[in-house]
Amino acid sequence: MTQPLESATGNALSLSAQIDNPDNENSTPNDEAWIEVIQQMDRFYAELVESQVALEEKNEQLETAQEFISGVMRAMTDLMIVCDTQGQIEQVNDALVQLTEVPADQLIGRALSSVLTGDTENSQAEFQTRIAANEPFFDCEVQVLGAHGESLSLSVNCSPRYDRKNRPIGMVLIGRPMGELQRAYRELNDALQNFETAQQHLVSSEKMAALGRLVAGVAHELNNPISFVFGNMYALKSYGEKITQFLQATQNPLSDVDIQRLRDELQIDRIAKDILPLVEGTLEGAERVSDIVQDLRRFSGNQKESYEEFSLYPVLQTAVNWVLRGVKDTPEVNVDCPLDVRVKSKKGHIHQIAVNLVQNAVDALGQSGRRVVDVSVEQNEQQTSILVKDSGLGIKIKDMDKIFEPFFTTKPIGKGTGLGLYVSYRMAEEIGGKLSVEEDVGTGACFKLTLPDTPLEVEI
């Protein structure tokens, strides 16, 4: 243990006195006393050197810390003001000096209220109250006074500072000019708009890709009613020619027997019975073509669609037909939806989601085992749910969290874009619904689209 300076000095003086007073009965002037004096002096000087070295090290550490703090304060782009509990400024950084063009020595010692003020009397009073109460606050808009009395808007965050005994000793204010924040908000808004534009392009691309996969099914859907209309029009043409012939013949004087013979020959009575159902059938076929075209427009178009109430079964059945017409090895697909189930939503969104889910289920079946897709509907007072379940191998646990991410796919390269489920998920959000997956490894996957009873007017 290092001996105190006073003790070491006292011992050395005591030994020196003993040597200088040889008559003292307690003194023993000899070489050992001198040696002890020298040892005490050496120890004393060693302690002085040790203390000097420690002092220099502490001073170097203090200078390093001070230089580090000063460097950080100079590098800060945000404004910083340190004040005491009375609101007197104790320290500022270079950013504040550059903004206000007021030297730091003219700011230090001034009242905080003479430099920062609220934009209104109420905000200024609240600002001063929080400073006095050492209460933290965030995003408080105040004004800083420049060298020429001009006011600059700042967004300020404030936090109390404490001493070693956790007693409040002042506040630290960090501010940023509102112009910078507004520029940052504009950049963020531009980035958001670019993201939304890119998202819309992705949705359109997936629609076109899905439409390309389903074009064979759509062509078949159109072929049936068009063929029906085409055949009926030939029959109507033949009927029209016979009716025209009969009417022209009746322009000349004919006996009742000749008229009846001509009537029987041209089968006018049969035409009269058949023409109305024939026209109705033709109109029905034309309406079917119109419905398919409208479905195509909803599926591939980018126009905004309004909410409407409609029967759910035809939408699901059309989606299934579109998918199955484009599949070479047709699986077993069961649609279990009561005819009286009606929902209020965006018909085109429901149709596209159903097409994507059925297509995804068919792709997941593979080529082995029982290939079945079940489409069912559950409805209660609060919501309606559409479930699409396949008999494939299911989804791996590690892929569950990524199943709705854009471009994620387990299909081979060139077999899928990884956008079908992502687009379906986003479209479900747009109509206030939710798309989820329920999975049991080895027994297939089940996707569930939940629609609220009251649709939300949400635009993503």
CSV table of C-alpha atoms in Angstrom, one decimal:
chain,number,residue,atom,x,y,z
A,1,MET,CA,0.0,0.0,0.0
A,2,THR,CA,1.3,3.5,-0.9
A,3,GLN,CA,2.2,5.5,2.2
A,4,PRO,CA,0.5,9.0,2.5
A,5,LEU,CA,2.6,12.0,1.5
A,6,GLU,CA,2.3,13.6,5.0
A,7,SER,CA,3.3,10.3,6.7
A,8,ALA,CA,6.3,9.7,4.4
A,9,THR,CA,7.5,13.3,4.9
A,10,GLY,CA,7.0,13.1,8.7
A,11,ASN,CA,9.0,9.9,9.0
A,12,ALA,CA,11.8,11.3,6.9
A,13,LEU,CA,12.0,14.5,9.1
A,14,SER,CA,11.9,12.4,12.3
A,15,LEU,CA,14.9,10.3,11.2
A,16,SER,CA,16.7,13.5,10.1
A,17,ALA,CA,16.1,15.0,13.6
A,18,GLN,CA,17.5,11.9,15.3
A,19,ILE,CA,20.7,12.1,13.3
A,20,ASP,CA,21.1,15.8,13.9
A,21,ASN,CA,20.7,15.4,17.7
A,22,PRO,CA,23.0,12.6,18.8
A,23,ASP,CA,22.6,13.6,22.5
A,24,ASN,CA,19.0,12.6,22.4
A,25,GLU,CA,18.8,9.4,24.4
A,26,ASN,CA,16.4,7.8,21.9
A,27,SER,CA,18.5,8.6,18.9
A,28,THR,CA,21.0,6.2,17.4
A,29,PRO,CA,23.0,8.1,14.8
A,30,ASN,CA,24.4,5.5,12.6
A,31,ASP,CA,24.4,4.3,8.9
A,32,GLU,CA,21.1,2.5,9.3
A,33,ALA,CA,19.3,5.8,10.1
A,34,TRP,CA,20.7,7.4,7.0
A,35,ILE,CA,19.7,4.4,4.9
A,36,GLU,CA,16.2,4.6,6.2
A,37,VAL,CA,16.0,8.3,5.4
A,38,ILE,CA,17.1,7.7,1.9
A,39,GLN,CA,14.6,4.9,1.5
A,40,GLN,CA,11.8,7.1,2.8
A,41,MET,CA,12.8,9.8,0.4
A,42,ASP,CA,12.9,7.4,-2.5
A,43,ARG,CA,9.5,6.1,-1.6
A,44,PHE,CA,8.2,9.7,-1.4
A,45,TYR,CA,9.5,10.6,-4.8
A,46,ALA,CA,8.2,7.4,-6.3
A,47,GLU,CA,4.7,8.3,-5.0
A,48,LEU,CA,5.1,11.7,-6.5
A,49,VAL,CA,6.0,10.3,-9.9
A,50,GLU,CA,3.2,7.7,-9.7
A,51,SER,CA,0.7,10.4,-8.9
A,52,GLN,CA,2.0,12.6,-11.7
A,53,VAL,CA,1.7,9.7,-14.2
A,54,ALA,CA,-1.9,8.9,-13.1
A,55,LEU,CA,-2.8,12.6,-13.3
A,56,GLU,CA,-1.4,12.8,-16.8
A,57,GLU,CA,-3.3,9.7,-17.9
A,58,LYS,CA,-6.6,11.1,-16.4
A,59,ASN,CA,-6.0,14.4,-18.1
A,60,GLU,CA,-5.3,12.6,-21.4
A,61,GLN,CA,-8.5,10.6,-21.0
A,62,LEU,CA,-10.5,13.7,-20.2
A,63,GLU,CA,-9.1,15.5,-23.2
A,64,THR,CA,-9.9,12.5,-25.4
A,65,ALA,CA,-13.5,12.4,-24.1
A,66,GLN,CA,-13.8,16.1,-24.5
A,67,GLU,CA,-12.5,15.9,-28.1
A,68,PHE,CA,-14.9,13.1,-28.9
A,69,ILE,CA,-17.9,14.9,-27.5
A,70,SER,CA,-16.9,18.1,-29.4
A,71,GLY,CA,-16.4,16.1,-32.6
A,72,VAL,CA,-19.9,14.5,-32.2
A,73,MET,CA,-21.5,17.9,-31.5
A,74,ARG,CA,-19.8,19.4,-34.6
A,75,ALA,CA,-20.8,16.5,-36.8
A,76,MET,CA,-24.5,16.8,-35.8
A,77,THR,CA,-26.8,18.1,-38.4
A,78,ASP,CA,-29.6,18.5,-36.0
A,79,LEU,CA,-29.6,21.5,-33.7
A,80,MET,CA,-28.8,20.9,-30.0
A,81,ILE,CA,-29.3,23.1,-27.0
A,82,VAL,CA,-28.4,22.2,-23.4
A,83,CYS,CA,-30.0,24.2,-20.6
A,84,ASP,CA,-30.3,24.1,-16.9
A,85,THR,CA,-33.5,23.7,-14.9
A,86,GLN,CA,-34.1,27.5,-15.0
A,87,GLY,CA,-34.0,27.5,-18.8
A,88,GLN,CA,-30.6,29.1,-19.1
A,89,ILE,CA,-28.6,27.9,-22.1
A,90,GLU,CA,-25.4,26.1,-21.1
A,91,GLN,CA,-24.2,24.7,-24.4
A,92,VAL,CA,-25.1,24.7,-28.1
A,93,ASN,CA,-23.7,23.0,-31.2
A,94,ASP,CA,-22.4,24.3,-34.5
A,95,ALA,CA,-25.6,23.5,-36.3
A,96,LEU,CA,-27.5,26.0,-34.3
A,97,VAL,CA,-24.8,28.6,-34.7
A,98,GLN,CA,-24.9,28.2,-38.5
A,99,LEU,CA,-28.6,28.3,-38.7
A,100,THR,CA,-29.1,31.4,-36.5
A,101,GLU,CA,-25.7,33.1,-37.5
A,102,VAL,CA,-25.4,34.0,-33.8
A,103,PRO,CA,-22.0,33.1,-32.2
A,104,ALA,CA,-22.1,30.4,-29.5
A,105,ASP,CA,-20.8,32.8,-26.8
A,106,GLN,CA,-23.7,35.1,-27.4
A,107,LEU,CA,-26.2,32.2,-27.0
A,108,ILE,CA,-24.7,30.6,-23.9
A,109,GLY,CA,-26.1,32.2,-20.8
A,110,ARG,CA,-29.3,33.5,-22.5
A,111,ALA,CA,-32.8,32.4,-21.5
A,112,LEU,CA,-34.1,29.6,-23.7
A,113,SER,CA,-37.3,31.6,-24.2
A,114,SER,CA,-35.4,34.4,-25.9
A,115,VAL,CA,-34.1,32.0,-28.5
A,116,LEU,CA,-36.9,29.5,-28.9
A,117,THR,CA,-40.6,30.5,-28.8
A,118,GLY,CA,-43.9,28.8,-29.7
A,119,ASP,CA,-45.8,29.7,-32.8
A,120,THR,CA,-48.7,30.7,-30.7
A,121,GLU,CA,-49.1,31.9,-27.1
A,122,ASN,CA,-50.7,28.6,-26.0
A,123,SER,CA,-47.9,26.5,-27.5
A,124,GLN,CA,-45.3,28.8,-26.1
A,125,ALA,CA,-46.8,28.5,-22.6
A,126,GLU,CA,-47.0,24.7,-22.9
A,127,PHE,CA,-43.4,24.7,-24.1
A,128,GLN,CA,-42.2,26.7,-21.1
A,129,THR,CA,-44.3,24.6,-18.7
A,130,ARG,CA,-42.7,21.4,-19.9
A,131,ILE,CA,-39.2,22.8,-19.7
A,132,ALA,CA,-39.8,24.0,-16.1
A,133,ALA,CA,-41.3,20.6,-15.1
A,134,ASN,CA,-38.5,18.6,-16.8
A,135,GLU,CA,-41.0,16.7,-18.9
A,136,PRO,CA,-39.9,15.1,-22.1
A,137,PHE,CA,-41.8,15.9,-25.3
A,138,PHE,CA,-41.6,15.1,-29.0
A,139,ASP,CA,-42.3,16.8,-32.3
A,140,CYS,CA,-43.1,20.1,-30.8
A,141,GLU,CA,-43.1,22.9,-33.4
A,142,VAL,CA,-41.3,26.1,-32.2
A,143,GLN,CA,-39.6,29.1,-33.7
A,144,VAL,CA,-35.8,29.9,-33.4
A,145,LEU,CA,-34.8,33.6,-33.7
A,146,GLY,CA,-32.0,34.3,-36.1
A,147,ALA,CA,-29.4,37.0,-36.0
A,148,HIS,CA,-31.6,39.5,-37.7
A,149,GLY,CA,-34.8,38.7,-35.8
A,150,GLU,CA,-36.2,36.3,-38.4
A,151,SER,CA,-38.1,33.2,-37.2
A,152,LEU,CA,-37.3,29.7,-38.4
A,153,SER,CA,-39.6,26.8,-37.8
A,154,LEU,CA,-38.2,23.8,-35.9
A,155,SER,CA,-39.5,20.4,-34.9
A,156,VAL,CA,-38.0,19.8,-31.4
A,157,ASN,CA,-37.6,16.8,-29.2
A,158,CYS,CA,-36.7,17.4,-25.5
A,159,SER,CA,-35.4,15.1,-22.8
A,160,PRO,CA,-34.4,15.8,-19.2
A,161,ARG,CA,-30.8,15.2,-18.0
A,162,TYR,CA,-29.8,14.1,-14.5
A,163,ASP,CA,-26.7,14.2,-12.2
A,164,ARG,CA,-25.1,11.2,-10.5
A,165,LYS,CA,-27.8,11.1,-7.9
A,166,ASN,CA,-30.5,11.1,-10.5
A,167,ARG,CA,-31.6,14.6,-9.7
A,168,PRO,CA,-32.8,16.7,-12.7
A,169,ILE,CA,-30.2,19.3,-13.6
A,170,GLY,CA,-31.5,20.5,-17.0
A,171,MET,CA,-32.8,19.6,-20.4
A,172,VAL,CA,-31.4,18.6,-23.8
A,173,LEU,CA,-33.3,19.8,-26.9
A,174,ILE,CA,-32.7,18.3,-30.3
A,175,GLY,CA,-34.4,20.1,-33.3
A,176,ARG,CA,-34.5,20.0,-37.1
A,177,PRO,CA,-35.7,22.7,-39.5
A,178,MET,CA,-39.2,22.0,-40.7
A,179,GLY,CA,-38.0,22.5,-44.3
A,180,GLU,CA,-35.8,19.4,-44.0
A,181,LEU,CA,-38.7,17.4,-42.6
A,182,GLN,CA,-41.1,18.5,-45.3
A,183,ARG,CA,-38.5,17.5,-47.9
A,184,ALA,CA,-38.1,14.1,-46.2
A,185,TYR,CA,-41.9,13.7,-46.2
A,186,ARG,CA,-42.1,14.6,-49.9
A,187,GLU,CA,-39.4,12.0,-50.7
A,188,LEU,CA,-41.2,9.4,-48.6
A,189,ASN,CA,-44.4,10.2,-50.4
A,190,ASP,CA,-42.8,9.9,-53.8
A,191,ALA,CA,-41.3,6.6,-52.8
A,192,LEU,CA,-44.7,5.4,-51.6
A,193,GLN,CA,-46.3,6.5,-54.9
A,194,ASN,CA,-43.6,4.7,-56.9
A,195,PHE,CA,-44.2,1.6,-54.8
A,196,GLU,CA,-47.9,1.7,-55.4
A,197,THR,CA,-47.3,2.2,-59.2
A,198,ALA,CA,-44.9,-0.7,-59.2
A,199,GLN,CA,-47.5,-2.8,-57.3
A,200,GLN,CA,-50.2,-1.9,-59.8
A,201,HIS,CA,-47.9,-3.0,-62.6
A,202,LEU,CA,-47.3,-6.3,-60.8
A,203,VAL,CA,-51.0,-6.9,-60.4
A,204,SER,CA,-51.6,-6.1,-64.1
A,205,SER,CA,-48.7,-8.4,-65.1
A,206,GLU,CA,-50.1,-11.2,-63.1
A,207,LYS,CA,-53.6,-10.7,-64.5
A,208,MET,CA,-52.1,-10.9,-68.0
A,209,ALA,CA,-50.1,-14.0,-67.1
A,210,ALA,CA,-53.2,-15.7,-65.6
A,211,LEU,CA,-55.3,-14.7,-68.6
A,212,GLY,CA,-52.7,-16.3,-70.9
A,213,ARG,CA,-53.0,-19.5,-68.9
A,214,LEU,CA,-56.8,-19.5,-69.0
A,215,VAL,CA,-57.3,-18.3,-72.6
A,216,ALA,CA,-58.2,-21.8,-73.7
A,217,GLY,CA,-60.9,-22.1,-71.1
A,218,VAL,CA,-62.2,-18.7,-71.9
A,219,ALA,CA,-62.3,-19.5,-75.6
A,220,HIS,CA,-64.3,-22.7,-74.9
A,221,GLU,CA,-66.7,-20.7,-72.7
A,222,LEU,CA,-67.3,-18.3,-75.5
A,223,ASN,CA,-67.5,-21.0,-78.2
A,224,ASN,CA,-70.6,-22.7,-76.6
A,225,PRO,CA,-73.0,-19.7,-76.6
A,226,ILE,CA,-71.6,-18.3,-79.9
A,227,SER,CA,-72.2,-21.7,-81.6
A,228,PHE,CA,-75.7,-21.8,-80.1
A,229,VAL,CA,-76.4,-18.3,-81.4
A,230,PHE,CA,-74.9,-19.1,-84.8
A,231,GLY,CA,-77.1,-22.2,-85.2
A,232,ASN,CA,-80.2,-20.4,-84.1
A,233,MET,CA,-79.6,-17.6,-86.5
A,234,TYR,CA,-79.4,-20.1,-89.4
A,235,ALA,CA,-82.8,-21.5,-88.3
A,236,LEU,CA,-84.2,-18.0,-88.0
A,237,LYS,CA,-83.0,-17.2,-91.5
A,238,SER,CA,-84.8,-20.3,-92.8
A,239,TYR,CA,-87.9,-19.5,-90.9
A,240,GLY,CA,-87.8,-15.9,-92.2
A,241,GLU,CA,-87.6,-17.1,-95.8
A,242,LYS,CA,-90.6,-19.4,-95.4
A,243,ILE,CA,-92.7,-16.8,-93.7
A,244,THR,CA,-91.8,-14.3,-96.5
A,245,GLN,CA,-92.7,-16.9,-99.1
A,246,PHE,CA,-96.1,-17.5,-97.5
A,247,LEU,CA,-96.9,-13.8,-97.2
A,248,GLN,CA,-96.0,-13.2,-100.8
A,249,ALA,CA,-98.2,-16.1,-101.9
A,250,THR,CA,-101.2,-14.8,-99.9
A,251,GLN,CA,-101.0,-11.5,-101.9
A,252,ASN,CA,-102.8,-13.4,-104.7
A,253,PRO,CA,-106.3,-14.7,-104.5
A,254,LEU,CA,-106.2,-18.3,-103.2
A,255,SER,CA,-108.8,-20.6,-102.0
A,256,ASP,CA,-108.8,-21.8,-98.4
A,257,VAL,CA,-107.6,-25.2,-99.5
A,258,ASP,CA,-104.6,-23.7,-101.4
A,259,ILE,CA,-103.7,-21.6,-98.4
A,260,GLN,CA,-103.9,-24.5,-96.0
A,261,ARG,CA,-101.8,-26.6,-98.4
A,262,LEU,CA,-99.2,-23.9,-98.6
A,263,ARG,CA,-99.3,-23.5,-94.9
A,264,ASP,CA,-98.7,-27.2,-94.3
A,265,GLU,CA,-96.0,-27.3,-97.0
A,266,LEU,CA,-94.0,-24.4,-95.4
A,267,GLN,CA,-94.7,-25.7,-91.9
A,268,ILE,CA,-96.0,-22.2,-90.8
A,269,ASP,CA,-97.7,-23.6,-87.7
A,270,ARG,CA,-94.5,-25.3,-86.6
A,271,ILE,CA,-92.5,-22.1,-87.2
A,272,ALA,CA,-95.1,-20.1,-85.2
A,273,LYS,CA,-94.5,-22.4,-82.2
A,274,ASP,CA,-90.8,-22.6,-82.5
A,275,ILE,CA,-89.8,-19.0,-83.3
A,276,LEU,CA,-90.4,-17.5,-79.9
A,277,PRO,CA,-88.3,-20.1,-78.0
A,278,LEU,CA,-85.7,-19.8,-80.7
A,279,VAL,CA,-85.4,-16.1,-80.2
A,280,GLU,CA,-85.3,-16.4,-76.4
A,281,GLY,CA,-82.5,-19.0,-76.7
A,282,THR,CA,-80.6,-16.7,-79.0
A,283,LEU,CA,-80.9,-13.9,-76.6
A,284,GLU,CA,-79.8,-16.2,-73.7
A,285,GLY,CA,-76.7,-17.1,-75.7
A,286,ALA,CA,-75.9,-13.5,-76.5
A,287,GLU,CA,-76.3,-12.6,-72.8
A,288,ARG,CA,-74.0,-15.4,-71.9
A,289,VAL,CA,-71.4,-14.1,-74.3
A,290,SER,CA,-71.9,-10.6,-72.8
A,291,ASP,CA,-71.4,-12.0,-69.3
A,292,ILE,CA,-68.2,-13.7,-70.3
A,293,VAL,CA,-66.8,-10.5,-71.9
A,294,GLN,CA,-67.7,-8.6,-68.7
A,295,ASP,CA,-65.9,-11.2,-66.6
A,296,LEU,CA,-62.9,-10.8,-68.9
A,297,ARG,CA,-63.0,-7.0,-68.5
A,298,ARG,CA,-63.2,-7.3,-64.7
A,299,PHE,CA,-60.4,-9.9,-64.7
A,300,SER,CA,-57.9,-8.0,-66.9
A,301,GLY,CA,-59.0,-4.4,-66.6
A,302,ASN,CA,-57.4,-1.8,-64.3
A,303,GLN,CA,-60.6,0.4,-64.0
A,304,LYS,CA,-62.0,0.9,-60.5
A,305,GLU,CA,-64.9,-1.3,-59.7
A,306,SER,CA,-67.8,-0.5,-57.4
A,307,TYR,CA,-69.4,-2.7,-54.8
A,308,GLU,CA,-72.5,-4.6,-55.8
A,309,GLU,CA,-74.6,-7.5,-54.5
A,310,PHE,CA,-74.4,-10.7,-56.5
A,311,SER,CA,-74.9,-14.4,-56.3
A,312,LEU,CA,-71.7,-16.2,-55.4
A,313,TYR,CA,-72.2,-19.5,-57.1
A,314,PRO,CA,-72.0,-18.4,-60.8
A,315,VAL,CA,-68.8,-16.5,-60.0
A,316,LEU,CA,-67.1,-19.6,-58.4
A,317,GLN,CA,-68.4,-21.9,-61.2
A,318,THR,CA,-67.1,-19.6,-63.9
A,319,ALA,CA,-63.7,-19.4,-62.2
A,320,VAL,CA,-63.5,-23.2,-62.0
A,321,ASN,CA,-64.6,-23.6,-65.6
A,322,TRP,CA,-61.9,-21.1,-66.8
A,323,VAL,CA,-59.2,-23.1,-65.0
A,324,LEU,CA,-60.3,-26.6,-66.0
A,325,ARG,CA,-60.6,-25.7,-69.7
A,326,GLY,CA,-56.9,-24.9,-69.7
A,327,VAL,CA,-55.8,-28.1,-67.9
A,328,LYS,CA,-54.8,-31.1,-69.9
A,329,ASP,CA,-55.3,-33.7,-67.1
A,330,THR,CA,-58.6,-32.6,-65.6
A,331,PRO,CA,-58.8,-33.2,-61.9
A,332,GLU,CA,-62.0,-33.7,-59.9
A,333,VAL,CA,-63.3,-30.4,-58.8
A,334,ASN,CA,-66.3,-30.1,-56.4
A,335,VAL,CA,-68.2,-26.8,-55.9
A,336,ASP,CA,-70.3,-26.8,-52.8
A,337,CYS,CA,-72.1,-23.4,-52.7
A,338,PRO,CA,-75.8,-22.9,-52.1
A,339,LEU,CA,-77.5,-21.0,-54.9
A,340,ASP,CA,-79.0,-18.5,-52.5
A,341,VAL,CA,-75.7,-17.3,-51.1
A,342,ARG,CA,-75.3,-13.6,-52.0
A,343,VAL,CA,-72.5,-11.2,-51.0
A,344,LYS,CA,-71.9,-7.5,-51.4
A,345,SER,CA,-68.4,-6.9,-52.7
A,346,LYS,CA,-66.4,-6.3,-55.9
A,347,LYS,CA,-67.4,-9.1,-58.3
A,348,GLY,CA,-64.2,-8.8,-60.4
A,349,HIS,CA,-62.0,-9.1,-57.3
A,350,ILE,CA,-63.8,-12.2,-56.1
A,351,HIS,CA,-63.6,-13.7,-59.5
A,352,GLN,CA,-59.9,-13.2,-59.9
A,353,ILE,CA,-59.1,-14.4,-56.4
A,354,ALA,CA,-61.1,-17.5,-57.0
A,355,VAL,CA,-59.4,-18.1,-60.4
A,356,ASN,CA,-56.0,-17.7,-58.7
A,357,LEU,CA,-56.8,-20.0,-55.8
A,358,VAL,CA,-58.3,-22.8,-58.0
A,359,GLN,CA,-55.4,-22.5,-60.4
A,360,ASN,CA,-52.9,-22.8,-57.4
A,361,ALA,CA,-54.8,-25.8,-56.1
A,362,VAL,CA,-54.8,-27.6,-59.4
A,363,ASP,CA,-51.0,-26.9,-59.8
A,364,ALA,CA,-50.4,-28.3,-56.3
A,365,LEU,CA,-52.0,-31.7,-57.1
A,366,GLY,CA,-49.2,-33.1,-59.1
A,367,GLN,CA,-49.7,-36.3,-61.1
A,368,SER,CA,-50.0,-39.0,-58.5
A,369,GLY,CA,-52.7,-40.1,-56.1
A,370,ARG,CA,-56.3,-38.8,-55.9
A,371,ARG,CA,-56.4,-35.4,-57.6
A,372,VAL,CA,-59.3,-33.5,-56.0
A,373,VAL,CA,-60.0,-29.8,-55.4
A,374,ASP,CA,-62.9,-28.9,-53.1
A,375,VAL,CA,-64.4,-25.4,-53.4
A,376,SER,CA,-66.9,-24.7,-50.5
A,377,VAL,CA,-68.7,-21.7,-48.9
A,378,GLU,CA,-69.4,-21.0,-45.3
A,379,GLN,CA,-71.7,-18.2,-44.3
A,380,ASN,CA,-73.0,-16.7,-41.1
A,381,GLU,CA,-74.4,-13.3,-40.0
A,382,GLN,CA,-70.9,-11.7,-39.7
A,383,GLN,CA,-69.1,-13.0,-42.7
A,384,THR,CA,-68.9,-15.3,-45.7
A,385,SER,CA,-65.9,-17.6,-46.3
A,386,ILE,CA,-64.7,-19.2,-49.5
A,387,LEU,CA,-62.5,-22.3,-49.0
A,388,VAL,CA,-60.4,-23.9,-51.7
A,389,LYS,CA,-58.7,-27.1,-50.6
A,390,ASP,CA,-56.5,-29.5,-52.6
A,391,SER,CA,-55.4,-33.1,-52.0
A,392,GLY,CA,-51.7,-32.4,-52.7
A,393,LEU,CA,-48.7,-32.7,-50.5
A,394,GLY,CA,-49.4,-29.5,-48.6
A,395,ILE,CA,-47.1,-26.6,-47.7
A,396,LYS,CA,-43.9,-27.0,-45.8
A,397,ILE,CA,-43.7,-25.4,-42.4
A,398,LYS,CA,-40.7,-23.3,-43.3
A,399,ASP,CA,-42.6,-21.8,-46.3
A,400,MET,CA,-45.8,-20.9,-44.3
A,401,ASP,CA,-44.5,-17.4,-43.4
A,402,LYS,CA,-43.5,-16.7,-47.0
A,403,ILE,CA,-46.5,-18.0,-48.9
A,404,PHE,CA,-48.0,-14.6,-49.6
A,405,GLU,CA,-44.7,-12.8,-50.4
A,406,PRO,CA,-44.3,-11.5,-53.9
A,407,PHE,CA,-42.2,-13.7,-56.3
A,408,PHE,CA,-42.2,-16.6,-53.8
A,409,THR,CA,-42.9,-19.9,-55.5
A,410,THR,CA,-42.1,-23.5,-55.1
A,411,LYS,CA,-42.7,-24.2,-58.8
A,412,PRO,CA,-39.8,-24.8,-61.2
A,413,ILE,CA,-38.3,-21.9,-63.1
A,414,GLY,CA,-40.6,-20.8,-65.9
A,415,LYS,CA,-43.7,-22.5,-64.4
A,416,GLY,CA,-44.9,-19.7,-62.2
A,417,THR,CA,-44.2,-16.0,-61.3
A,418,GLY,CA,-44.9,-16.2,-57.6
A,419,LEU,CA,-47.4,-13.4,-57.9
A,420,GLY,CA,-50.8,-15.2,-57.9
A,421,LEU,CA,-51.2,-15.6,-54.1
A,422,TYR,CA,-49.6,-12.2,-53.4
A,423,VAL,CA,-52.0,-10.4,-55.8
A,424,SER,CA,-54.9,-12.4,-54.3
A,425,TYR,CA,-53.8,-11.4,-50.7
A,426,ARG,CA,-53.6,-7.7,-51.7
A,427,MET,CA,-57.0,-7.8,-53.5
A,428,ALA,CA,-58.6,-9.4,-50.5
A,429,GLU,CA,-57.4,-6.5,-48.4
A,430,GLU,CA,-58.8,-4.0,-50.9
A,431,ILE,CA,-62.3,-5.3,-50.4
A,432,GLY,CA,-61.9,-5.4,-46.6
A,433,GLY,CA,-61.5,-9.2,-46.5
A,434,LYS,CA,-58.7,-11.5,-45.5
A,435,LEU,CA,-56.9,-14.4,-47.3
A,436,SER,CA,-55.3,-17.0,-45.0
A,437,VAL,CA,-53.9,-20.5,-45.4
A,438,GLU,CA,-54.7,-23.5,-43.2
A,439,GLU,CA,-52.3,-26.3,-43.7
A,440,ASP,CA,-51.9,-29.9,-42.6
A,441,VAL,CA,-48.7,-31.5,-44.0
A,442,GLY,CA,-49.4,-34.5,-46.2
A,443,THR,CA,-53.2,-33.8,-46.6
A,444,GLY,CA,-53.1,-30.7,-48.9
A,445,ALA,CA,-53.5,-27.0,-48.3
A,446,CYS,CA,-56.6,-25.0,-47.7
A,447,PHE,CA,-56.9,-21.3,-48.6
A,448,LYS,CA,-59.6,-19.3,-47.0
A,449,LEU,CA,-61.0,-16.0,-48.3
A,450,THR,CA,-63.1,-14.3,-45.6
A,451,LEU,CA,-65.5,-11.5,-46.7
A,452,PRO,CA,-67.1,-9.3,-44.1
A,453,ASP,CA,-70.9,-8.9,-44.1
A,454,THR,CA,-70.4,-5.1,-44.5
A,455,PRO,CA,-67.6,-4.4,-47.0
A,456,LEU,CA,-65.0,-1.8,-46.2
A,457,GLU,CA,-64.4,1.0,-48.7
A,458,VAL,CA,-60.6,0.4,-48.7
A,459,GLU,CA,-58.4,1.6,-51.5
A,460,ILE,CA,-54.8,0.2,-51.5
